[in-house]
């Protein structure tokens, strides 16, 4: 399985929108036009709003605690489902 990471403003996603199955892991979506489709929004893996105001070390600690609370098995299941959805469309998961 290949999983790519990106940012919403990545031009590669626009130029190759038929290649990628884009999933957001943010609280919301950008206010600017993307030029591609976000196929799913995975809010459960998104950092909480208050975390975005933290310094990097505190953010990492809080975010890892959030992920640990979800549990690795549930996260793996979520990602595997998204990967299957992407593969069903012949796309790579981003």
Short mmCIF file of C-alpha atoms in Angstrom, two decimals:
data_model
loop_
_atom_site.label_atom_id
_atom_site.label_comp_id
_atom_site.label_asym_id
_atom_site.label_seq_id
_atom_site.Cartn_x
_atom_site.Cartn_y
_atom_site.Cartn_z
CA UNK A 1 0.00 0.00 0.00
CA UNK A 2 1.25 3.47 -0.84
CA UNK A 3 -0.07 6.48 1.03
CA UNK A 4 1.01 9.96 0.03
CA UNK A 5 0.94 12.98 2.27
CA UNK A 6 0.30 16.43 0.92
CA UNK A 7 -1.15 19.84 1.55
CA UNK A 8 -4.35 21.21 0.04
CA UNK A 9 -2.49 23.67 -2.21
CA UNK A 10 -0.27 21.03 -3.87
CA UNK A 11 -0.38 21.65 -7.65
CA UNK A 12 0.43 17.98 -8.28
CA UNK A 13 -3.06 17.09 -7.06
CA UNK A 14 -4.61 19.46 -9.60
CA UNK A 15 -2.37 18.38 -12.48
CA UNK A 16 -3.00 14.67 -11.81
CA UNK A 17 -6.45 14.68 -10.24
CA UNK A 18 -7.37 11.40 -11.95
CA UNK A 19 -4.41 9.69 -10.25
CA UNK A 20 -5.10 10.59 -6.61
CA UNK A 21 -7.87 9.81 -4.14
CA UNK A 22 -7.68 12.77 -1.77
CA UNK A 23 -8.77 12.50 1.86
CA UNK A 24 -8.73 15.49 4.18
CA UNK A 25 -7.68 15.12 7.80
CA UNK A 26 -8.41 18.66 8.88
CA UNK A 27 -11.26 20.26 10.82
CA UNK A 28 -12.54 22.02 7.76
CA UNK A 29 -11.80 22.51 4.12
CA UNK A 30 -9.85 25.34 2.52
CA UNK A 31 -11.64 28.55 1.60
CA UNK A 32 -9.81 28.66 -1.75
CA UNK A 33 -10.79 26.58 -4.80
CA UNK A 34 -8.81 23.35 -4.92
CA UNK A 35 -9.09 22.28 -8.56
CA UNK A 36 -9.56 18.66 -7.47
CA UNK A 37 -12.02 16.67 -5.36
CA UNK A 38 -11.57 15.78 -1.72
CA UNK A 39 -13.20 12.35 -1.80
CA UNK A 40 -13.54 11.98 1.98
CA UNK A 41 -13.01 14.06 5.09
CA UNK A 42 -11.63 12.03 8.03
CA UNK A 43 -12.42 14.28 10.99
CA UNK A 44 -11.53 11.65 13.57
CA UNK A 45 -7.84 11.86 12.60
CA UNK A 46 -7.79 15.65 12.44
CA UNK A 47 -6.08 17.60 15.21
CA UNK A 48 -8.40 19.54 17.50
CA UNK A 49 -8.59 23.29 16.94
CA UNK A 50 -6.83 24.20 20.18
CA UNK A 51 -3.86 22.06 19.13
CA UNK A 52 -3.14 24.34 16.17
CA UNK A 53 -2.19 27.15 18.56
CA UNK A 54 0.41 25.04 20.38
CA UNK A 55 4.15 25.02 19.85
CA UNK A 56 5.41 21.98 17.94
CA UNK A 57 6.43 19.86 20.93
CA UNK A 58 3.14 20.41 22.77
CA UNK A 59 1.21 19.82 19.54
CA UNK A 60 2.99 16.52 18.92
CA UNK A 61 2.29 15.35 22.46
CA UNK A 62 -1.41 16.30 22.30
CA UNK A 63 -1.90 14.89 18.81
CA UNK A 64 -0.20 11.59 19.67
CA UNK A 65 -2.39 11.35 22.78
CA UNK A 66 -5.44 11.83 20.57
CA UNK A 67 -4.27 9.14 18.16
CA UNK A 68 -3.41 6.78 21.03
CA UNK A 69 -6.94 7.33 22.33
CA UNK A 70 -8.37 6.19 19.01
CA UNK A 71 -6.05 3.19 18.97
CA UNK A 72 -3.79 1.82 16.30
CA UNK A 73 -6.19 -0.93 15.25
CA UNK A 74 -9.04 1.52 14.58
CA UNK A 75 -6.68 3.87 12.73
CA UNK A 76 -5.35 1.02 10.61
CA UNK A 77 -8.92 -0.04 9.80
CA UNK A 78 -9.85 3.53 8.81
CA UNK A 79 -6.82 3.91 6.58
CA UNK A 80 -7.28 0.46 5.03
CA UNK A 81 -10.89 1.32 4.17
CA UNK A 82 -9.80 4.59 2.55
CA UNK A 83 -7.10 2.70 0.65
CA UNK A 84 -9.67 0.19 -0.62
CA UNK A 85 -11.93 3.06 -1.71
CA UNK A 86 -9.00 4.61 -3.57
CA UNK A 87 -7.98 1.32 -5.16
CA UNK A 88 -11.56 0.70 -6.31
CA UNK A 89 -11.22 3.87 -8.37
CA UNK A 90 -7.71 2.97 -9.54
CA UNK A 91 -6.19 5.85 -7.57
CA UNK A 92 -3.44 6.35 -5.02
CA UNK A 93 -4.48 7.46 -1.53
CA UNK A 94 -3.40 10.98 -0.53
#
